[in-house]
Short mmCIF file of C-alpha atoms in Angstrom, two decimals:
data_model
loop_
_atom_site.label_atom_id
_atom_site.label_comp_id
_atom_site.label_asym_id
_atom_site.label_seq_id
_atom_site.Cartn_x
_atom_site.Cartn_y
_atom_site.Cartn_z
CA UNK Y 1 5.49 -27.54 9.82
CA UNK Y 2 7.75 -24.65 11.31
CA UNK Y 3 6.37 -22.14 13.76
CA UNK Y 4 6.98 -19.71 11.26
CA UNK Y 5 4.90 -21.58 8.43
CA UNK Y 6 1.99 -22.27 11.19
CA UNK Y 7 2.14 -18.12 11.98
CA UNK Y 8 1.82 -17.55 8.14
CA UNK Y 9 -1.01 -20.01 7.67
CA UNK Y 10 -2.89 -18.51 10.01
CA UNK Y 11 -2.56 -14.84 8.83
CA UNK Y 12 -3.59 -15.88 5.84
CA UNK Y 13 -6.38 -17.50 6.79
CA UNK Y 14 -7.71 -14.52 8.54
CA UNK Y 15 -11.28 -13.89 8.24
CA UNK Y 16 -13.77 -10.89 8.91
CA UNK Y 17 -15.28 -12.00 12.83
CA UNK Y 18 -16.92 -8.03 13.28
CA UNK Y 19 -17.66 -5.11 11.37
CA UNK Y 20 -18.31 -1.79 13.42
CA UNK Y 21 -21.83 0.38 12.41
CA UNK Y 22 -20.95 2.75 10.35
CA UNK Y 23 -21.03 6.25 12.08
CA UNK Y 24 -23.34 8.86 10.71
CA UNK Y 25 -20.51 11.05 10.16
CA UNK Y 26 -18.24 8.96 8.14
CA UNK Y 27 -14.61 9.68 8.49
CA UNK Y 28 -11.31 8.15 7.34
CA UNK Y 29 -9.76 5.63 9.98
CA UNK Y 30 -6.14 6.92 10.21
CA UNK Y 31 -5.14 5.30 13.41
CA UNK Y 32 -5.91 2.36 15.30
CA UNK Y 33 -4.37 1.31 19.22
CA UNK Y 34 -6.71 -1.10 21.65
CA UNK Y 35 -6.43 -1.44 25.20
CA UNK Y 36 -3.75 -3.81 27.01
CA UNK Y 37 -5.10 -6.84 28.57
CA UNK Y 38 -8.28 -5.75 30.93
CA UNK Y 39 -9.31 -7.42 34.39
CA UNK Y 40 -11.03 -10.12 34.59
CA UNK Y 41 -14.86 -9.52 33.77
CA UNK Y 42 -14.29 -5.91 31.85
CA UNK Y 43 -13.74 -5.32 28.09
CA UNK Y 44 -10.85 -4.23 26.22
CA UNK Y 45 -11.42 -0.76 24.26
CA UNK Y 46 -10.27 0.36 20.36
CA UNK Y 47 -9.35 3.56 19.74
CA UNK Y 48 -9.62 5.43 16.33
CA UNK Y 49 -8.63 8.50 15.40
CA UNK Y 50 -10.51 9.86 12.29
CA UNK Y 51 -9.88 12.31 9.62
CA UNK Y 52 -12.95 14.31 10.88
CA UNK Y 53 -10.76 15.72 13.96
CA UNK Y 54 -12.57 12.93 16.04
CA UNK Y 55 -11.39 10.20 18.54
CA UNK Y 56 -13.89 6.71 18.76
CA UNK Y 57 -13.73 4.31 21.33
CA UNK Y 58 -15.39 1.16 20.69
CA UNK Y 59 -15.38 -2.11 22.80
CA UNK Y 60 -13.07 -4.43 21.27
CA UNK Y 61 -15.78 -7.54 21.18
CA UNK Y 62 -18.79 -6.04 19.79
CA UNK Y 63 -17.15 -3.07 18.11
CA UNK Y 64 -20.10 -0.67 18.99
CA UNK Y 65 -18.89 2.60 19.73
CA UNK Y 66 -18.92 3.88 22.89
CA UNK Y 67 -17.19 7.49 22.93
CA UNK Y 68 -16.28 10.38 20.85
CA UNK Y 69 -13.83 12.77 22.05
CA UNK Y 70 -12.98 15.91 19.81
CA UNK Y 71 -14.13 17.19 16.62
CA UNK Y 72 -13.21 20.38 14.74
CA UNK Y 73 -10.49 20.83 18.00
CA UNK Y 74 -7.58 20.33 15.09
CA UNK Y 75 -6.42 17.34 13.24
CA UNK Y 76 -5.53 14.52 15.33
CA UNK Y 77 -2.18 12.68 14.74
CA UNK Y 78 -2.27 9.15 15.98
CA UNK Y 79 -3.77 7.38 19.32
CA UNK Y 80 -2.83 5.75 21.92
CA UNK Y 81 -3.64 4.07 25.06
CA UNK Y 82 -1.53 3.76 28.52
CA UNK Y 83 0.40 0.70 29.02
CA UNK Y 84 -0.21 0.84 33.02
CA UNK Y 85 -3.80 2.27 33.05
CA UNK Y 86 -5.68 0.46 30.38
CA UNK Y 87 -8.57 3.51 30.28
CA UNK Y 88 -6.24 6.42 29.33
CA UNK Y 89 -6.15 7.11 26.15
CA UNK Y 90 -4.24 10.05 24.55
CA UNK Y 91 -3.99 11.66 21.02
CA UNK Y 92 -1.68 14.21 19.68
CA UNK Y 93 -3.22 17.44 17.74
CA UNK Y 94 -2.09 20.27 15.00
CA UNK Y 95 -2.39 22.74 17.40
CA UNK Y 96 0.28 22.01 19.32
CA UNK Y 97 -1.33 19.74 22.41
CA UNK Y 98 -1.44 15.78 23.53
CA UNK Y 99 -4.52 15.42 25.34
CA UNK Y 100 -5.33 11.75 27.81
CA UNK Y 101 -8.83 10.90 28.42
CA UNK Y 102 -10.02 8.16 30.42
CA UNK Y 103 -13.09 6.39 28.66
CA UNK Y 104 -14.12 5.30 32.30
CA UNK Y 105 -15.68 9.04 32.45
CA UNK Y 106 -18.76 10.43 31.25
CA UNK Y 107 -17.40 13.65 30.41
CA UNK Y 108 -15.80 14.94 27.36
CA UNK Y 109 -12.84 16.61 28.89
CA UNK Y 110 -9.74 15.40 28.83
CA UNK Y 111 -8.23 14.86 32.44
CA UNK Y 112 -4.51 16.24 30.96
CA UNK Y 113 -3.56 18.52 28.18
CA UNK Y 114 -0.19 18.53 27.75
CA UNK Y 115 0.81 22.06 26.02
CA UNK Y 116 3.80 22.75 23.44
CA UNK Y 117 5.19 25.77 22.59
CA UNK Y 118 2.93 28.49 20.10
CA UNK Y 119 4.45 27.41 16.80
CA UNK Y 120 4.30 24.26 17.54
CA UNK Y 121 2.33 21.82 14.98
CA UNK Y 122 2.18 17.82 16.02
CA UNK Y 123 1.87 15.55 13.33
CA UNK Y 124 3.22 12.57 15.73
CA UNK Y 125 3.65 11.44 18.90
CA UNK Y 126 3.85 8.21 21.14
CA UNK Y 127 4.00 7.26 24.96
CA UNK Y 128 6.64 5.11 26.56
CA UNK Y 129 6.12 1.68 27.72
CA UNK Y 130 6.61 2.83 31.44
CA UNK Y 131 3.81 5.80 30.69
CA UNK Y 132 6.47 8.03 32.25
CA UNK Y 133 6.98 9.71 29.18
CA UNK Y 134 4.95 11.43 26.39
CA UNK Y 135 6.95 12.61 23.10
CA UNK Y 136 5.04 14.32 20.34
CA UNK Y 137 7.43 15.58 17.04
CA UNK Y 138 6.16 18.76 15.07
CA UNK Y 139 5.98 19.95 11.62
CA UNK Y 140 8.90 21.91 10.11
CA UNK Y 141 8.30 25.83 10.80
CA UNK Y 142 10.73 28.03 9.40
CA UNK Y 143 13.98 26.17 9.58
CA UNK Y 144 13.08 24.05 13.27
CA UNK Y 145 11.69 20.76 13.49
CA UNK Y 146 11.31 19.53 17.41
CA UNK Y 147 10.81 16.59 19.43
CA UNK Y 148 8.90 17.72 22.44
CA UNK Y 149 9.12 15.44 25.63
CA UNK Y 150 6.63 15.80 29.00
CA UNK Y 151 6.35 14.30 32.23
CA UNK Y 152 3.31 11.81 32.20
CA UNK Y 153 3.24 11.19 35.93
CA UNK Y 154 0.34 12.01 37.85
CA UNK Y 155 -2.52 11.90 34.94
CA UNK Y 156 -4.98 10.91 37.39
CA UNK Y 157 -4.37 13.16 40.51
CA UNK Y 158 -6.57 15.93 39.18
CA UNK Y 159 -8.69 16.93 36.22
CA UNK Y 160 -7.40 18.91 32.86
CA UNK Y 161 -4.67 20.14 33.82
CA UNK Y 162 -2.08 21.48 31.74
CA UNK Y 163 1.20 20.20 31.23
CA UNK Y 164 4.69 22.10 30.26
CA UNK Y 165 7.18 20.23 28.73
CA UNK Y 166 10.29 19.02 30.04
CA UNK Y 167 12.45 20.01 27.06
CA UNK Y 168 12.93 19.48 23.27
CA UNK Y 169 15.57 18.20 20.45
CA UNK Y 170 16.02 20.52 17.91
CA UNK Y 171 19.23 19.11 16.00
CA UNK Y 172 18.31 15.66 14.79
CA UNK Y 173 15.99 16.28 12.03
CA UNK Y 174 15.79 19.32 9.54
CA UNK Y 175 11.88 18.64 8.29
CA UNK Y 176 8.76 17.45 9.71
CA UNK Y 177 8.85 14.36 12.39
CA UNK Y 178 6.39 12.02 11.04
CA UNK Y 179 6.74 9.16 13.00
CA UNK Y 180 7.87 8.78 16.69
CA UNK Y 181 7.91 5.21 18.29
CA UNK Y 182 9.29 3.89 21.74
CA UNK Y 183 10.78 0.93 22.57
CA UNK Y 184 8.28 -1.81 23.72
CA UNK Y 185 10.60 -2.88 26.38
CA UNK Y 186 13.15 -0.33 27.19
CA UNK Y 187 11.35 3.41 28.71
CA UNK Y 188 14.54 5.36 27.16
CA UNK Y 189 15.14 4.28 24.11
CA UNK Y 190 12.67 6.24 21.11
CA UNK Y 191 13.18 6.31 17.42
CA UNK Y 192 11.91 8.88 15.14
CA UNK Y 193 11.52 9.55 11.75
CA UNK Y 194 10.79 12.44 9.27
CA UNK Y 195 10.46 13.82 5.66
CA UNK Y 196 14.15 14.71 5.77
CA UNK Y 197 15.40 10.93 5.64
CA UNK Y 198 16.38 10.14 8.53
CA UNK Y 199 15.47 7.58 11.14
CA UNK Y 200 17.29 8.48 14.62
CA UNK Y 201 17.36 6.54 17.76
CA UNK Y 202 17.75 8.03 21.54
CA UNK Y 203 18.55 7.06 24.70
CA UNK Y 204 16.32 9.79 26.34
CA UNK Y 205 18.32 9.42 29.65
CA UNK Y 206 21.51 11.28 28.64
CA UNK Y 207 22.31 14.71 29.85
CA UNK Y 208 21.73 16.25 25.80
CA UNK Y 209 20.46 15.57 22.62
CA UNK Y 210 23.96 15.08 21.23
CA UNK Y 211 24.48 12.24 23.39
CA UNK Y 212 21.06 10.73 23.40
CA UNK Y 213 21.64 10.31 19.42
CA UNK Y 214 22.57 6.62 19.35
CA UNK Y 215 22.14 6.33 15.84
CA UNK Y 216 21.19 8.20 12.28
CA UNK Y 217 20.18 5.88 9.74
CA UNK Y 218 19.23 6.85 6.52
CA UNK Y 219 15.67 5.59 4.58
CA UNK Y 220 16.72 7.99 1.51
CA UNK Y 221 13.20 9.18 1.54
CA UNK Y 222 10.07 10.60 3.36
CA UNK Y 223 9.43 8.37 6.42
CA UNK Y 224 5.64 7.36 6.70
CA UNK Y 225 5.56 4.50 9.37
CA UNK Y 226 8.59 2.74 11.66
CA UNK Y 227 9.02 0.39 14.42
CA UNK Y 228 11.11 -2.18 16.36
CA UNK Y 229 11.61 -5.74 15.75
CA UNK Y 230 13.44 -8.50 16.24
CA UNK Y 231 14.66 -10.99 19.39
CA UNK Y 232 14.94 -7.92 22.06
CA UNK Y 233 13.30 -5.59 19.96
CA UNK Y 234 17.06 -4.41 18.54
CA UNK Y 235 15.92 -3.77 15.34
CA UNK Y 236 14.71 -0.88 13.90
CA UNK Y 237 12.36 -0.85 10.40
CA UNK Y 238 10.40 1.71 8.13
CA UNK Y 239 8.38 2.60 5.19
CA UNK Y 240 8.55 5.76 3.42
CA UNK Y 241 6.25 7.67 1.41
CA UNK Y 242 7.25 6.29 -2.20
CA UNK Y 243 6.78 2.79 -0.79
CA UNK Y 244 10.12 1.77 0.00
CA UNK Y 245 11.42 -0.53 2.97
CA UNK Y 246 14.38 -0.13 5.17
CA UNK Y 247 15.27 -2.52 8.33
CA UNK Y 248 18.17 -2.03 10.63
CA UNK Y 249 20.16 -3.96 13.53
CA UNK Y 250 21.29 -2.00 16.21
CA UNK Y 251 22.89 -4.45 17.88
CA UNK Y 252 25.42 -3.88 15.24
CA UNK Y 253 26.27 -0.58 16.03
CA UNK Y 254 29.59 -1.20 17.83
CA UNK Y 255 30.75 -4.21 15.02
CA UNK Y 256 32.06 -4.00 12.43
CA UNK Y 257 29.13 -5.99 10.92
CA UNK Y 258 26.65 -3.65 8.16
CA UNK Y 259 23.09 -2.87 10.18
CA UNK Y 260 21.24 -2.77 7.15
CA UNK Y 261 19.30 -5.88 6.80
CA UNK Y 262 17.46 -5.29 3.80
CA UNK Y 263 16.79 -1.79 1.91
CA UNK Y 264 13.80 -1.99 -0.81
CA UNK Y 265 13.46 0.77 -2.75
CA UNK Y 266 9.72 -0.12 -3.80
CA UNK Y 267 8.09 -2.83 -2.32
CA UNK Y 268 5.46 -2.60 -4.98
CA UNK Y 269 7.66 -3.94 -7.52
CA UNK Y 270 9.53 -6.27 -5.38
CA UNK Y 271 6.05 -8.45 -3.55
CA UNK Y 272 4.55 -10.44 -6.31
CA UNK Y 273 0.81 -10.47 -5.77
CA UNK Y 274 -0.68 -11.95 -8.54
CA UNK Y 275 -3.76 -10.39 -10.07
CA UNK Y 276 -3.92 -8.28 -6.74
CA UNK Y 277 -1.38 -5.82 -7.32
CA UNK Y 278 0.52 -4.06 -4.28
CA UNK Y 279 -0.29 0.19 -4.05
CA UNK Y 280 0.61 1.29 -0.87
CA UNK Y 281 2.42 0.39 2.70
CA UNK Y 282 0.41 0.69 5.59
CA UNK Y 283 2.68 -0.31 8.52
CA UNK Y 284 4.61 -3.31 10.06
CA UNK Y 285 4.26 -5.53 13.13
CA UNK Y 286 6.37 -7.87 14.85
CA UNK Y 287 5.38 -11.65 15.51
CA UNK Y 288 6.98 -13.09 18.93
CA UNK Y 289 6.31 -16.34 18.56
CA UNK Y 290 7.49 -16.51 14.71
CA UNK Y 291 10.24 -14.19 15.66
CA UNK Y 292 9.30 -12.77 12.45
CA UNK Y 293 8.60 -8.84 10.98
CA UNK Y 294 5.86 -8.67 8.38
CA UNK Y 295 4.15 -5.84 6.56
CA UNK Y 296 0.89 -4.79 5.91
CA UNK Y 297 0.09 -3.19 2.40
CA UNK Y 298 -2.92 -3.04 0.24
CA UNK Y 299 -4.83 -1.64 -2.84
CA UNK Y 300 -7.09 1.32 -3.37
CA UNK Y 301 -10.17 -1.33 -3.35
CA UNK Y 302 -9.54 -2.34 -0.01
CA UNK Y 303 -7.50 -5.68 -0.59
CA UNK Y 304 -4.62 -6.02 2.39
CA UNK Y 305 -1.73 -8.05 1.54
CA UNK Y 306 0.52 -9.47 4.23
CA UNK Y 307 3.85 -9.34 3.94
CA UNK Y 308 6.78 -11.57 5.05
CA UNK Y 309 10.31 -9.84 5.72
CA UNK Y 310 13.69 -11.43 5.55
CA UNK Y 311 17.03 -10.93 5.31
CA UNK Y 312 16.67 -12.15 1.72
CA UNK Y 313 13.74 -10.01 0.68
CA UNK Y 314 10.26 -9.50 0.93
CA UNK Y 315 7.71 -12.52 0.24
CA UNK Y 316 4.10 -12.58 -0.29
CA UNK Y 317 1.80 -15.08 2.93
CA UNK Y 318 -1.54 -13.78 2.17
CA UNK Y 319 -4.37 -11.36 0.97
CA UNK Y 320 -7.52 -10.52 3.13
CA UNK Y 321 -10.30 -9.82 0.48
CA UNK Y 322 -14.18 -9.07 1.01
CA UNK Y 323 -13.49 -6.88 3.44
CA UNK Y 324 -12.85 -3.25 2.79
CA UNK Y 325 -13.85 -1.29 -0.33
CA UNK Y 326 -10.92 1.58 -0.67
CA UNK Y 327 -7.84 1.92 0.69
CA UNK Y 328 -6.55 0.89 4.13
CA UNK Y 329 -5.28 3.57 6.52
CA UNK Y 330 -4.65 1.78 9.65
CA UNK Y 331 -4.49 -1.66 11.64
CA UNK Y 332 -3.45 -2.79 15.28
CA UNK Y 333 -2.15 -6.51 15.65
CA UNK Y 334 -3.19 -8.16 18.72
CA UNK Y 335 -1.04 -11.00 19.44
CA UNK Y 336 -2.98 -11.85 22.55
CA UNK Y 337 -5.42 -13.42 20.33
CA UNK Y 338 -3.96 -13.34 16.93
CA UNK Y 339 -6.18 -10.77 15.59
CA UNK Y 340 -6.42 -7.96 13.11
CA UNK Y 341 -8.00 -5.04 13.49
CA UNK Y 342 -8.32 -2.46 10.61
CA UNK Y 343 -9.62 0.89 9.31
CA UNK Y 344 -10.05 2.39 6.11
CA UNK Y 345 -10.98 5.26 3.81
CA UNK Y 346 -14.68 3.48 3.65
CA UNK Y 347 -15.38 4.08 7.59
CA UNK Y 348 -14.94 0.57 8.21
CA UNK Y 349 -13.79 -0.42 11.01
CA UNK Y 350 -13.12 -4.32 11.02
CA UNK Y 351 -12.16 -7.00 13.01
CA UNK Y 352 -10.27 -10.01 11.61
CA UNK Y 353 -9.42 -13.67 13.32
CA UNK Y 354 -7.85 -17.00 12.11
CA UNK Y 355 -10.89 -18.79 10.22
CA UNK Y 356 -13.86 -16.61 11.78
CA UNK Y 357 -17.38 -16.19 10.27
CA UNK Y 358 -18.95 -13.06 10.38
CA UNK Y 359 -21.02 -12.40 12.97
CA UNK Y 360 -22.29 -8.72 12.17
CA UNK Y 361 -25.73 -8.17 9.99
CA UNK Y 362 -24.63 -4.96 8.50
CA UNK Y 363 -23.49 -5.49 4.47
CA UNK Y 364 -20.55 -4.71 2.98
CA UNK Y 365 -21.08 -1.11 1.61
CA UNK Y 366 -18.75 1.08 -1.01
CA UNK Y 367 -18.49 3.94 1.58
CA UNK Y 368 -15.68 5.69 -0.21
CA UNK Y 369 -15.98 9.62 1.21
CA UNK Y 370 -14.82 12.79 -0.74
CA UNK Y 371 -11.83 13.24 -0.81
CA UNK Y 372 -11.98 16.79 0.43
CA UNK Y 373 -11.84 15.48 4.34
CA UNK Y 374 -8.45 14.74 3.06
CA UNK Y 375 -7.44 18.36 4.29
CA UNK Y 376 -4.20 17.87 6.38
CA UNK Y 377 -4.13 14.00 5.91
CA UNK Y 378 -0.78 12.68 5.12
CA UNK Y 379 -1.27 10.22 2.05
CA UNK Y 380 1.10 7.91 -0.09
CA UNK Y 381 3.06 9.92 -2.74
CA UNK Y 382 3.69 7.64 -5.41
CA UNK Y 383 5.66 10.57 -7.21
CA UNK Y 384 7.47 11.79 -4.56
CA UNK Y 385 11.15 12.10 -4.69
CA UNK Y 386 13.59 10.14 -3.19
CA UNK Y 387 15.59 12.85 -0.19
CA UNK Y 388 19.72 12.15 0.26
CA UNK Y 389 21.30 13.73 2.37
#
């Protein structure tokens, strides 16, 4: 057996290890980012944002929550946690600030605020792998659409203080930046995405935003999740809205060789699932020791499908039932110890492992909330039209 078929048995044979309480206040899970690897003798943290303008951390073993930063402060786009300093934790919000916390502190206040400019709306954002950098990208207003970039140094030297930023890029993109993502490896390199289309990639340490613009590709369609891949993370892949699937090599940009790797137009139609059927996209994630991309998708009854990418198509390893009972909104892939954690429209918050048994008492429950928290919360279109440009 290859390493690849070993890494596809044992997604598929992931099983339900935790389920978190549910909250009193339930709330969709839209994002989900734990913790790098903690000292010896502490506990790694999840963080959640929720649709109820809330931030949860919970410790990563027993999944009992710990903190709740936010509420009713704006609607929080994504979360994520330093690279360097495993207890900062930041989250981007609509009106038009990244806050860090660090869950080591009592208090509720965030120990930096970074600040954008007034008509500035974040619906994304991300932090490079050196934590030197923060990059949040805003909704369209008017006819401007911005990628706004801060200085991340010195979180720690006093507390909540604001933060101007460094500068913007205005050119790239035409509609609103949905999706910003670093490179895991390389500080300057970030690729972003939007409703307009496109997928662009920088090299933040030029002099301008015409020469940090390494490369445009084009997803023909509203961009809902992206992210690098590949041997050297040179690739580049994303979903859109409609449920299509493009993947690009970079390192291809000064051949004469295509970069497209594969363009699916709907992966629903394309993954065969059986009696299961295939809704929605939720994200990708990139397996190291399979040198292999796969997908995550699911139905509206909770089901999550995993999803095997190559150069020839799309292939079905696996589908993780019994778990959640509507639609999945967010995971995070731990490769430390092959685990799954994911979040969903039923306030579930679970934790998967190769072959676990469940440890937790509390019953799967059909938790399903109104959909009028859905206020502001981006969801698959499965009528939207595909964008040229």
């Amino acid at each position: 057996m290859t390493t690849v078929e070993k890494v596809e048995e044992q997604l598929a044979g992931l099983r339900i290890a935790r389920r978190c309480v549910p909250s009193e206040e339930p709330a969709y899970l839209l994002d989900i980012h734990t913790s790098s690897t903690a000292q010896a003798g502490s506990s790694r943290w999840v963080a959640v944002s929720c649709s109820n303008e809330s931030l949860r951390v919970y410790d990563r073993d027993t999944l009992r929550c710990l903190r709740q930063y936010g509420g009713r402060g704006g609607v929080l786009a994504g979360v994520r946690f330093a690279h360097t300093c495993d207890s900062l934790v930041f989250s981007a919000c609509s009106r038009g600030t990244v806050k860090c916390w660090d869950v080591r502190s009592a208090t509720q206040e965030p120990v930096q605020v970074f600040t954008g400019y007034p008509s500035n709306v974040f619906i994304s954002f991300d932090v490079s792998c050196s934590d030197l950098i923060v990059c949040a990208g805003t909704e369209k207003v008017e006819k401007d659409s911005f990628l706004v970039f801060w200085d991340a140094r010195g979180i720690t030297d006093c507390v909540s203080t604001s933060k101007e930023p460094l500068g913007v890029y205005s050119e790239s993109h035409n509609d609103d930046i949905t999706k910003i993502c670093f490179h895991p490896i390389e500080p300057n390199l970030v690729v972003s995405g939007s409703t307009d289309g496109l997928v662009n990639v920088f090299d933040i340490n030029k002099d301008n935003e015409d020469d940090a613009l390494i490369s445009t590709c084009n997803s023909d369609s509203s961009v809902s999740s992206l992210g690098w891949s590949g041997e050297g993370y040179k690739q580049v892949y994303c979903m859109t809205h409609d449920e299509g699937f493009c993947w690009w090599d970079m390192a291809q940009l000064d051949t004469e060789e295509p970069i497209t790797l594969l363009h699916v137009l709907d992966v629903r139609e394309s993954v065969c699932t059986e009696n299961h059927g295939l809704h929605y996209l939720v994200g990708g994630f990139y397996h190291e020791k399979a040198g292999k991309l796969f997908l995550i998708g699911g139905t509206s009854t909770g089901d999550i499908h995993l999803i095997s990418c190559s150069t020839d198509g799309l292939s079905l390893v696996g589908t993780l039932c019994g778990g959640h009972s509507a639609t999945v909104r967010s995971f995070c892939w731990s490769p430390t110890d092959e685990s799954l954690l994911t979040g969903g429209e039923d306030a579930q918050l679970l934790l998967w492992k190769p072959g676990a048994v469940e440890r937790s008492l509390t019953k799967k429950a059909s938790l399903k909330i109104s959909s009028s928290v859905q206020k502001r919360v981006r969801v698959h279109n499965t009528s939207l039209k595909s964008r040229k440009k």
